[in-house]
mmCIF file of C-alpha atoms and ligand atoms in Angstrom:
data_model
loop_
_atom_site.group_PDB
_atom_site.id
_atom_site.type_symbol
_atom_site.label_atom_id
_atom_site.label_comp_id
_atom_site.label_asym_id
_atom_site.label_seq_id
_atom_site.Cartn_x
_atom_site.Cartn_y
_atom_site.Cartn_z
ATOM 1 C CA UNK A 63 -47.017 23.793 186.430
ATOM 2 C CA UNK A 64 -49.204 26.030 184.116
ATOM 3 C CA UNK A 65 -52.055 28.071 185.121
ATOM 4 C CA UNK A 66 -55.025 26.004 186.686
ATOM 5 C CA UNK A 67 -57.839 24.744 185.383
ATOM 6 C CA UNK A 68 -61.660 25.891 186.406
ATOM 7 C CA UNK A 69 -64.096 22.422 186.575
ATOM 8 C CA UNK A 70 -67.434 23.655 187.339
ATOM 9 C CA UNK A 71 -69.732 20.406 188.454
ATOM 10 C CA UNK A 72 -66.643 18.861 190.053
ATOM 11 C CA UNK A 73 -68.857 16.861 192.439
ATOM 12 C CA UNK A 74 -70.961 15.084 189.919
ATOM 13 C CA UNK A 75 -70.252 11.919 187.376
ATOM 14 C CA UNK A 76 -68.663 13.599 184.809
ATOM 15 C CA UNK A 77 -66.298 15.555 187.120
ATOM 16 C CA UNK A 78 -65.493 12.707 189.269
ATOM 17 C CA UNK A 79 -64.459 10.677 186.125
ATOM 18 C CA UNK A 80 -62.031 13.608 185.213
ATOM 19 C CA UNK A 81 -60.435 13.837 188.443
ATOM 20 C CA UNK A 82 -60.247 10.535 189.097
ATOM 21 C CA UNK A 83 -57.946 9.355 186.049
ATOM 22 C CA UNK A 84 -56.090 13.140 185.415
ATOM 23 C CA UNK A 85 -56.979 14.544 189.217
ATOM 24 C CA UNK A 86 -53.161 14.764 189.247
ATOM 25 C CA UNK A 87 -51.810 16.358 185.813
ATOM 26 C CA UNK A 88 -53.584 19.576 186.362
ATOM 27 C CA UNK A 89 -53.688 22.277 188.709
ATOM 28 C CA UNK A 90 -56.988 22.440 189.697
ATOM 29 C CA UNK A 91 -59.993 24.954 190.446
ATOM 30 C CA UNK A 92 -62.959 22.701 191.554
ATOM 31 C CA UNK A 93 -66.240 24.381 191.737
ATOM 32 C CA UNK A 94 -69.631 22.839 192.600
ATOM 33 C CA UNK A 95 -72.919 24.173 194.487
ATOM 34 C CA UNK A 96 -72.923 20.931 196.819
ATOM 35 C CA UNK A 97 -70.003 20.786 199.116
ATOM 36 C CA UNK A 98 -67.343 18.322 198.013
ATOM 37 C CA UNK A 99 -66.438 15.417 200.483
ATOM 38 C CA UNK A 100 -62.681 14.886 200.741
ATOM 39 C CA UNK A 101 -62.896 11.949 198.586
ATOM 40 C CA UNK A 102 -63.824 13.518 196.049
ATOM 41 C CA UNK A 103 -61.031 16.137 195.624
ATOM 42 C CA UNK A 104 -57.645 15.551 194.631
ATOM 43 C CA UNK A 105 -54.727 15.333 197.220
ATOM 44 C CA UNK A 106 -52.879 18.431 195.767
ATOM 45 C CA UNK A 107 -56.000 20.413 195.810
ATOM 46 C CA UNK A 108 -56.284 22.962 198.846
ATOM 47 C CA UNK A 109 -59.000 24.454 200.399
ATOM 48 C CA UNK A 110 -58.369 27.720 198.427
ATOM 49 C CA UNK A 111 -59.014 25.870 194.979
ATOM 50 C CA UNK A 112 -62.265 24.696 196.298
ATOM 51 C CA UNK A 113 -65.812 26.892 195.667
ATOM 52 C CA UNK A 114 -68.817 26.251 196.892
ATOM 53 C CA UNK A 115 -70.925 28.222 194.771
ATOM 54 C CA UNK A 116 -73.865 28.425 192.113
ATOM 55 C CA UNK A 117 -72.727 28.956 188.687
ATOM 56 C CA UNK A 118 -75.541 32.192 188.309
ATOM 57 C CA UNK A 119 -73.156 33.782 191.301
ATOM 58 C CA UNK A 120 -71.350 36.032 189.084
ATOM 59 C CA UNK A 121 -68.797 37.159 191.654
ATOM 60 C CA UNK A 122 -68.207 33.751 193.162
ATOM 61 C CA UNK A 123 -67.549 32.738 189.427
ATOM 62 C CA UNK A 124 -64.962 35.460 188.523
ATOM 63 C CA UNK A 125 -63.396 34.961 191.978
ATOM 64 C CA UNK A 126 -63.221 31.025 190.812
ATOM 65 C CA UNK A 127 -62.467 31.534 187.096
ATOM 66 C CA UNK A 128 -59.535 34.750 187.654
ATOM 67 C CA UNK A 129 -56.296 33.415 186.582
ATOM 68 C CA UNK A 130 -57.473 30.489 184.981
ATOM 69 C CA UNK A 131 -56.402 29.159 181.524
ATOM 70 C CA UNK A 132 -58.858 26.547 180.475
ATOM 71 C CA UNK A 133 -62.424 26.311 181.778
ATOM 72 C CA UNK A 134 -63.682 22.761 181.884
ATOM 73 C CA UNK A 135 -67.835 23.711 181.982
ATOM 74 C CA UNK A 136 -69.665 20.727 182.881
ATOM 75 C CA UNK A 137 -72.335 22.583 186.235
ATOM 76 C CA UNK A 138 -75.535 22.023 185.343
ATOM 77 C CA UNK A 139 -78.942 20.144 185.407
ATOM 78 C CA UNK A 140 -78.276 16.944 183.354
ATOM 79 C CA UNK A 141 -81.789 15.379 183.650
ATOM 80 C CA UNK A 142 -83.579 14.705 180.591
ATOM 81 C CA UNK A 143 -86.735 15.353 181.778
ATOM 82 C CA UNK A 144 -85.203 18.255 183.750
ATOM 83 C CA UNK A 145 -88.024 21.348 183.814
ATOM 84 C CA UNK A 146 -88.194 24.579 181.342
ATOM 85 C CA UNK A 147 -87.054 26.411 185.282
ATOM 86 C CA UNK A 148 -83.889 24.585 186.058
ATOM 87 C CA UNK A 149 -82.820 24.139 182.781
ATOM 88 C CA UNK A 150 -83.250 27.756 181.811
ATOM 89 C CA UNK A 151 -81.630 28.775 185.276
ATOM 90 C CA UNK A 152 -78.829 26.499 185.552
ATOM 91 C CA UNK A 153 -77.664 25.202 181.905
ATOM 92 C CA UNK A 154 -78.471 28.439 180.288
ATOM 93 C CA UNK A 155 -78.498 31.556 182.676
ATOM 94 C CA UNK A 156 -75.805 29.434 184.295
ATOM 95 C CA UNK A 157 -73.698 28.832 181.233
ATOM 96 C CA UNK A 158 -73.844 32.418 180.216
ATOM 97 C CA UNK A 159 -72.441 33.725 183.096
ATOM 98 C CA UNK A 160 -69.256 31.241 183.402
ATOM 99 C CA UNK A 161 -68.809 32.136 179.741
ATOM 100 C CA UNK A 162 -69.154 36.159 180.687
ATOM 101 C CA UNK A 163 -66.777 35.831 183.961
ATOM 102 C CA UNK A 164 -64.619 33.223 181.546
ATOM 103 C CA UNK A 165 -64.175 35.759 178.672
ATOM 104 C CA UNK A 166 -63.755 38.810 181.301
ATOM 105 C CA UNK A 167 -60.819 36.937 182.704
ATOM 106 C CA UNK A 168 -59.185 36.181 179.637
ATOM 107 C CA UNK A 169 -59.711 32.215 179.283
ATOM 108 C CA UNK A 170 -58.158 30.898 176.684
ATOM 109 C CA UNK A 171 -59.862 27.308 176.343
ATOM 110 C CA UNK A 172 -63.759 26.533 176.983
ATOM 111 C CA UNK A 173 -64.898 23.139 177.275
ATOM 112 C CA UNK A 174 -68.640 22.658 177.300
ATOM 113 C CA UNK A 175 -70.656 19.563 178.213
ATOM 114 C CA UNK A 176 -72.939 19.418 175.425
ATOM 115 C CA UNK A 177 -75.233 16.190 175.411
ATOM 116 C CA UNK A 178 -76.297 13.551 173.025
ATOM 117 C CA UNK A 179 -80.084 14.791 173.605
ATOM 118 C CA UNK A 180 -79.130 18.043 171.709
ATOM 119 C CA UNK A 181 -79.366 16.066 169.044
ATOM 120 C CA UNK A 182 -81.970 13.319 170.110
ATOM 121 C CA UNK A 183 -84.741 13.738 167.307
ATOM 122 C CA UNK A 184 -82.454 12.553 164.924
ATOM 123 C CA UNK A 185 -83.527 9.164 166.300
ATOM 124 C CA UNK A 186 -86.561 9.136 165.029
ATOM 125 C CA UNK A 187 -88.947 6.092 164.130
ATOM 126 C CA UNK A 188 -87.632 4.981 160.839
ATOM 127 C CA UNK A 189 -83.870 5.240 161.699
ATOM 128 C CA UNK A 190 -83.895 3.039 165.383
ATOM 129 C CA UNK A 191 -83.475 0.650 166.167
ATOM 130 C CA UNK A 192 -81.392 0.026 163.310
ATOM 131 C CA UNK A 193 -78.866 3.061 163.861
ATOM 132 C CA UNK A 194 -78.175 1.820 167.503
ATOM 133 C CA UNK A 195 -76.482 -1.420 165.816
ATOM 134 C CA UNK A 196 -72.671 -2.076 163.956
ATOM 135 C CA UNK A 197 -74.159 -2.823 160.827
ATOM 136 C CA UNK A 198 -75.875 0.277 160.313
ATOM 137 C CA UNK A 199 -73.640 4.058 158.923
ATOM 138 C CA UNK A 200 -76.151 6.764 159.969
ATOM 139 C CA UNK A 201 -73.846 8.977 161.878
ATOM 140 C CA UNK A 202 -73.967 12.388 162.836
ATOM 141 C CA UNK A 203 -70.715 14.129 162.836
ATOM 142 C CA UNK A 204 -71.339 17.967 164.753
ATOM 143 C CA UNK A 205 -72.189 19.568 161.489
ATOM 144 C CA UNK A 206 -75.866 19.214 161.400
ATOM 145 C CA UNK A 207 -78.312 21.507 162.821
ATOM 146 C CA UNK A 208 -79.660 21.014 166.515
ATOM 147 C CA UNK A 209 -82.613 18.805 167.166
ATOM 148 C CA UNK A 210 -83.369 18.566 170.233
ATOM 149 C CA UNK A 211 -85.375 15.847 172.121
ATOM 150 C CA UNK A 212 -86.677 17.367 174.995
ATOM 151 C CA UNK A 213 -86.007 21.213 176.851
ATOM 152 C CA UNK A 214 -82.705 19.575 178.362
ATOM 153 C CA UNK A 215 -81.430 19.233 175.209
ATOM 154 C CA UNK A 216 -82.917 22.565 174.074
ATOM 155 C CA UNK A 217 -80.714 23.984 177.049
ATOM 156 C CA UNK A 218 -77.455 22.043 175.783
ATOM 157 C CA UNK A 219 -78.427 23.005 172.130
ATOM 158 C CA UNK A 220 -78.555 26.967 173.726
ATOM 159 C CA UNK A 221 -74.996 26.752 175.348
ATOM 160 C CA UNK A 222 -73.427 25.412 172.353
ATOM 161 C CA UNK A 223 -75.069 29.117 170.387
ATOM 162 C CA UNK A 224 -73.653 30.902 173.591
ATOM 163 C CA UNK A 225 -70.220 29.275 173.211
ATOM 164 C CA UNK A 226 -70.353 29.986 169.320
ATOM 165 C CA UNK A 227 -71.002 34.108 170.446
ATOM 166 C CA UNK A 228 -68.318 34.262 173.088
ATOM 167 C CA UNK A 229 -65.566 32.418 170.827
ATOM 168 C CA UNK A 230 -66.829 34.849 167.598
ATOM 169 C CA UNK A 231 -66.956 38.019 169.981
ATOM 170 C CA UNK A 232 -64.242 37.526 172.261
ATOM 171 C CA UNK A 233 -61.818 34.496 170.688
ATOM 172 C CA UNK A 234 -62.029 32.053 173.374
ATOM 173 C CA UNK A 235 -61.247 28.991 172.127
ATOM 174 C CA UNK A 236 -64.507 26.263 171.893
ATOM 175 C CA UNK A 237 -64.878 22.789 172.496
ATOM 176 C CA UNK A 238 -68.463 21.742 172.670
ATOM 177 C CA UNK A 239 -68.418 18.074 173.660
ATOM 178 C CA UNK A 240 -71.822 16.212 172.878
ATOM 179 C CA UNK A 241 -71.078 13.481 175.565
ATOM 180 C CA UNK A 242 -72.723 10.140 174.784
ATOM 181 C CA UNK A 243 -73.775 7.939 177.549
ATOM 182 C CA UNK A 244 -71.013 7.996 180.795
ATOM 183 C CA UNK A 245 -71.542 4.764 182.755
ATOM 184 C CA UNK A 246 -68.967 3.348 184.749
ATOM 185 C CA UNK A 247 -67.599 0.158 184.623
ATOM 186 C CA UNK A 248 -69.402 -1.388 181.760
ATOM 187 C CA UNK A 249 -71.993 0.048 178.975
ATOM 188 C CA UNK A 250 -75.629 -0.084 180.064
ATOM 189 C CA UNK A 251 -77.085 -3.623 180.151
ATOM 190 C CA UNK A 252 -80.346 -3.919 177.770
ATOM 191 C CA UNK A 253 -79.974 -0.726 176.543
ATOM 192 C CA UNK A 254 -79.078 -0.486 173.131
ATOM 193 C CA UNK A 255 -79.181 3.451 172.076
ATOM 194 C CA UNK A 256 -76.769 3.642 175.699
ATOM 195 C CA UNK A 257 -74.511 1.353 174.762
ATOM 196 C CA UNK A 258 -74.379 3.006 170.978
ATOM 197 C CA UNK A 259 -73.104 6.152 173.138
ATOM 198 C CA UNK A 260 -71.193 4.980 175.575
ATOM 199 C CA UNK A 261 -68.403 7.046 177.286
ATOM 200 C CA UNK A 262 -66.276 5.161 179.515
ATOM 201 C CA UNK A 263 -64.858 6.586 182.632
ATOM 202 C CA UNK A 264 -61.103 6.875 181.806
ATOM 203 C CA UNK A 265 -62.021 7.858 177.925
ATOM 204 C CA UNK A 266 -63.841 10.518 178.937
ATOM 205 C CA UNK A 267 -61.182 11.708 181.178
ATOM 206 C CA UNK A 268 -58.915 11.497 178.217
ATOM 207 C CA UNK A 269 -61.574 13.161 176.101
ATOM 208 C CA UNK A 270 -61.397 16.322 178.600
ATOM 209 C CA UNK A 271 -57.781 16.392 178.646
ATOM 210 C CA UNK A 272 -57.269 16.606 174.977
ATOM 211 C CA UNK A 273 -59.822 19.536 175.508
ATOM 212 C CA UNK A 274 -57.080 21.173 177.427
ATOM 213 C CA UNK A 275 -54.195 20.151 175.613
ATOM 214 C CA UNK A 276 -55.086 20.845 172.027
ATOM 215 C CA UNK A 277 -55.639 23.272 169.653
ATOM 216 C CA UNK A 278 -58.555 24.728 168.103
ATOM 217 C CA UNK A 279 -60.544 27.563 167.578
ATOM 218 C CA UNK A 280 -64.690 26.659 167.071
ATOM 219 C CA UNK A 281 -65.527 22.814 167.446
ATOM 220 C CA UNK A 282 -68.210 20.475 168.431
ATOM 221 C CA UNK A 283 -67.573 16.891 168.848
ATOM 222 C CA UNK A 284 -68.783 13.778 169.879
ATOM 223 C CA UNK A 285 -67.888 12.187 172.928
ATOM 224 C CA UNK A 286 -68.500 8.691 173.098
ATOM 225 C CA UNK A 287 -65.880 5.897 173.610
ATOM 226 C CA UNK A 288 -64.862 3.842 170.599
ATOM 227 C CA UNK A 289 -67.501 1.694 170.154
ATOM 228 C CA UNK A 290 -68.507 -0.623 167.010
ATOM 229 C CA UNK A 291 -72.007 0.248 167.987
ATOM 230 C CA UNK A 292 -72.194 4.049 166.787
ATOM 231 C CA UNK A 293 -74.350 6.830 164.883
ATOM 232 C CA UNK A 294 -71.999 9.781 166.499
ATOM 233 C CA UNK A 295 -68.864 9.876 164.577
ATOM 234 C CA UNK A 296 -65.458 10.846 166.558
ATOM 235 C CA UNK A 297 -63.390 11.405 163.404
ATOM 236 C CA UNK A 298 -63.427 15.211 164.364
ATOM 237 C CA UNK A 299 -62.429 14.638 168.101
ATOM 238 C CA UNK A 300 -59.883 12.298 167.048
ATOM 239 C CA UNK A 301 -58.395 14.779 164.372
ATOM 240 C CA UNK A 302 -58.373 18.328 166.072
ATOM 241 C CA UNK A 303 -58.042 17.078 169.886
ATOM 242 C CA UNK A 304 -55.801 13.566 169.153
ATOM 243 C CA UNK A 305 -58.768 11.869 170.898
ATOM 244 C CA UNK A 306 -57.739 8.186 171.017
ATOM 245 C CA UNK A 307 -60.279 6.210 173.457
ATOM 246 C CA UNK A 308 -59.744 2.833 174.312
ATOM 247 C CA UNK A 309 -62.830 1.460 175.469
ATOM 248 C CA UNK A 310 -65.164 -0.352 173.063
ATOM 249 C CA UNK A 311 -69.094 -1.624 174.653
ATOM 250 C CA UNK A 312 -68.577 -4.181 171.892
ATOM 251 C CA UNK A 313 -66.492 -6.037 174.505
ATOM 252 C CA UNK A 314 -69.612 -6.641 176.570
ATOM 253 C CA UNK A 315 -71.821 -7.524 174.458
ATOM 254 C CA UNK A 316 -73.814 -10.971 174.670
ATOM 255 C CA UNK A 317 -72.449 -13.938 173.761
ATOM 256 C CA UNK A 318 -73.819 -14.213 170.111
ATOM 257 C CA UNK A 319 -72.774 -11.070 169.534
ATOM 258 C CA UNK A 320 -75.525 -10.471 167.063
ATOM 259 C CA UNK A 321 -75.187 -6.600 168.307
ATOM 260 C CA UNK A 322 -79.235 -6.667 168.971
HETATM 261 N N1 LIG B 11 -73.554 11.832 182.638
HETATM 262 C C1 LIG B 11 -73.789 11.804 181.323
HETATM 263 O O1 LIG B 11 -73.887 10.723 180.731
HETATM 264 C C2 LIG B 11 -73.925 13.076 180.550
HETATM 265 C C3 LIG B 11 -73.739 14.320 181.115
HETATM 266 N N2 LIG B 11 -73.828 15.445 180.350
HETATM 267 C C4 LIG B 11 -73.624 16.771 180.916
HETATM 268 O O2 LIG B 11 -72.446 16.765 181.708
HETATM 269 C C5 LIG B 11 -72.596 17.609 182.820
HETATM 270 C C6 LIG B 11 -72.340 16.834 184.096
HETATM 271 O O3 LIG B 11 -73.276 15.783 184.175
HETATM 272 P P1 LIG B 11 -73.229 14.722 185.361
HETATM 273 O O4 LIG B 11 -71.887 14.736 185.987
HETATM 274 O O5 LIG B 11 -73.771 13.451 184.814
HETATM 275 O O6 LIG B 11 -74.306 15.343 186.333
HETATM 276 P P2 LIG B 11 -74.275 15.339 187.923
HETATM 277 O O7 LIG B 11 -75.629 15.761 188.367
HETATM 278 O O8 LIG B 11 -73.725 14.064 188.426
HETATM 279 O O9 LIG B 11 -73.239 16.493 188.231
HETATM 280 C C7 LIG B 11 -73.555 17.857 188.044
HETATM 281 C C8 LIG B 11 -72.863 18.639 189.134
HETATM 282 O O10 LIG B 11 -73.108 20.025 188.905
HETATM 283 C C9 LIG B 11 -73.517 20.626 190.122
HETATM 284 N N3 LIG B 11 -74.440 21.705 189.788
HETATM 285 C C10 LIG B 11 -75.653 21.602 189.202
HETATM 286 N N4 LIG B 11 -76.181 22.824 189.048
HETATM 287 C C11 LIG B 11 -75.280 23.704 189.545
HETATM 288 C C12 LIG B 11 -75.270 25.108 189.676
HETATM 289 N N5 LIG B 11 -76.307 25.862 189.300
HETATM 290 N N6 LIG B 11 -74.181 25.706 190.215
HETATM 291 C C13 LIG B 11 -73.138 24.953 190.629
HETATM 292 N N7 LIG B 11 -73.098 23.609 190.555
HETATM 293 C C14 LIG B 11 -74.164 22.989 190.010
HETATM 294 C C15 LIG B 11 -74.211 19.519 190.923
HETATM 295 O O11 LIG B 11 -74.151 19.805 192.319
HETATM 296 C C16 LIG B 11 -73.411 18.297 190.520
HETATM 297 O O12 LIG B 11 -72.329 18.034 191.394
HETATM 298 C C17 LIG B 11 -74.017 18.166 182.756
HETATM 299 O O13 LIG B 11 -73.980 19.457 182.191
HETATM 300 C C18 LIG B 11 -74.738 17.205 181.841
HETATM 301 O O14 LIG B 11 -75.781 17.856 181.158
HETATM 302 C C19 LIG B 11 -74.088 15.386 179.006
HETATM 303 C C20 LIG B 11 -74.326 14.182 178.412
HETATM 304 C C21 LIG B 11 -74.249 12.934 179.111
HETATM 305 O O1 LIG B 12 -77.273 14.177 178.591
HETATM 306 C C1 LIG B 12 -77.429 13.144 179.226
HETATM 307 O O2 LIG B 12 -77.431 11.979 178.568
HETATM 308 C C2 LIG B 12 -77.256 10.731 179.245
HETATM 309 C C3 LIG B 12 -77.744 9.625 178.319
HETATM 310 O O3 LIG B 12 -79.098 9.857 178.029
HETATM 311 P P1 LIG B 12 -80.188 8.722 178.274
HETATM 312 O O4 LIG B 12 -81.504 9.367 177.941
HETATM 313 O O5 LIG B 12 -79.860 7.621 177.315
HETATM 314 O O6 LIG B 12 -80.057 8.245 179.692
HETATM 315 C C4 LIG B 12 -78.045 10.744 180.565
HETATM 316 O O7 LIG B 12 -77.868 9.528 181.256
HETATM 317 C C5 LIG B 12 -77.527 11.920 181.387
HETATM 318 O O8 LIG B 12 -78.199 12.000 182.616
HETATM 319 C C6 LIG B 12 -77.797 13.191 180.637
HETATM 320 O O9 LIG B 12 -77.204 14.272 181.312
#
C-alpha cells in the first residue's frame, strides 16, 4: 500500500463519512482532539495511527503528519456562529500549523475543508430564494472572490489564502473543497438553501478520495452532491478530480415536485 494518509477531525461528520465508505482503501493516520471510540476507527487502523491531539500542537502534528503523502485537513470549529476566539484559534492558527508541519514533511497533496459560508453573502436578498431552486443558473464556480457570511466563513475564506501561500511557496499540491451541506441519509427537510448544497455521505467520501487520487496543482471546488437544485457548480471538481457523485436531493423532494 502507499504512504498513509493524515485526516485531521477524524471523529467528527465529515471524517466519519470518509472512513466509513473508503475507511478501507487507505492507510490511515486519524487525528482528532476528542478521543476516538472504537467504532469510529477503521479495523486496519492501530493504535499507533491514532493521535489524540490539538491541531495548534505543533509537535504532536509533525509526529502525526511525518511520512505522510496526502493530508486530508478537515479539524476545526465548523459552527457558523462559531466566535472570532475559536475560529481564529482552531480554523486559522490551527490550519496554519498542519499546513507548516505538512509542508516541513514534504506532503505532497492538501485537502482543505473549505465551507459554503465562505461564500455566503453571495446569497443576498435579490438572488434567494430564487437561486436555491432548478429553474434558476446563478452559480458560483470557485473563481469569484470570498464573501463571507459570518467570521466562520471569514476563517474558511483565511485557510483557503493560507493554502494558496503554502502551494505558491512550497508546491504542495491544493484542493480547497467548499463543502455544501453534509446530511446523512436524506437532504434537509424544509430547508431549501440545504438541500441546494447538499453533500451526501458516500459522495462526499468519493469527493475526498478523488482529492487523493488526482492531479492538480492550485484548486478550489465545490462540494456538493449532484443535485438539480444548485448555485455551486461542480464542473471543476468533476474535470480536475473525476468527481462523479451519485446522489441527487431532487429524489426527495415533495410530491409536486414544484422544487419550492
Ligand atoms: N458538516 C458540514 O456540512 C460542513 C463541514 N465543513 C467543514 O468540515 C470540517 C469538519 O466538519 P464536521 O465534521 O461537520 O464538524 P465536527 O464538529 O463534526 O467535526 C470536527 C472534528 O474536529 C475536531 N476538532 C475540532 N477542533 C480541533 C482542534 N483544534 N484540534 C484537533 N481536533 C479538533 C473535533 O473534535 C471534531 O471531531 C470543518 O472544518 C467544517 O468547517 C464545511 C462545510 C460544511
Ligand atoms: O460550513 C458549514 O456549513 C453547513 C451548512 O450550513 P448551514 O448554515 O446551512 O447549516 C453547516 O451545517 C456546518 O455546520 C458548517 O460547518
Amino acid at each position: 500500500m502507499d504512504d498513509p494518509v493524515l485526516l485531521t477531525g477524524a471523529g467528527g461528520r465529515v471524517g466519519q463519512a470518509i472512513l466509513r465508505h473508503i475507511g478501507t482503501d487507505y492507510d490511515w493516520r486519524l487525528l482528532d482532539r476528542e478521543p476516538l471510540s472504537d467504532d469510529k476507527i477503521p479495523e486496519r487502523v492501530g493504535d499507533e495511527a491514532v493521535y489524540a491531539a490539538d491541531i495548534t500542537d505543533r509537535e504532536a502534528v509533525e509526529e502525526a503528519v511525518a511520512g505522510v503523502r496526502a493530508v486530508i485537513h478537515l479539524a476545526g470549529d465548523p459552527r457558523p456562529e462559531a466566535p472570532w476566539n475559536s475560529v481564529l484559534q482552531n480554523n486559522i492558527d490551527g490550519t496554519h500549523t498542519v499546513l507548516e508541519a505538512a509542508a516541513e514533511a514534504g506532503v505532497e497533496k492538501f485537502a482543505f475543508a473549505s465551507s459554503n459560508h465562505a461564500v455566503g453573502s453571495y446569497e443576498t436578498e435579490d438572488r434567494t430564494p430564487d437561486m436555491y431552486r432548478s429553474h434558476d443558473k446563478f452559480r458560483l464556480d470557485g473563481t469569484e472572490l470570498p464573501r463571507p457570511s459570518n467570521l466562520y466563513g471569514v476563517s474558511k475564506a483565511t485557510g483557503e489564502i493560507l493554502t494558496r501561500y503554502y502551494h505558491d511557496e512550497y508546491g504542495i499540491s491544493v484542493v480547497n473543497v467548499r463543502i455544501g451541506n453534509l446530511t446523512e441519509g436524506h437532504p434537509p427537510i424544509d430547508y431549501e438553501r440545504g438541500q441546494a448544497m447538499w453533500l451526501s455521505y458516500r459522495d462526499c467520501a468519493h469527493l475526498f478520495s478523488r482529492c487523493i487520487e488526482a492531479d492538480y496543482d492550485f484548486e478550489i471546488v465545490y462540494g456538493i452532491s449532484n443535485n438539480d437544485r444548485k448555485y455551486y457548480s461542480i464542473d471543476r471538481a468533476k474535470e480536475v478530480l473525476g468527481f462523479d457523485p451519485i446522489d441527487n436531493s431532487a429524489e426527495f423532494e415533495d410530491e409536486d415536485g414544484d422544487g419550492e
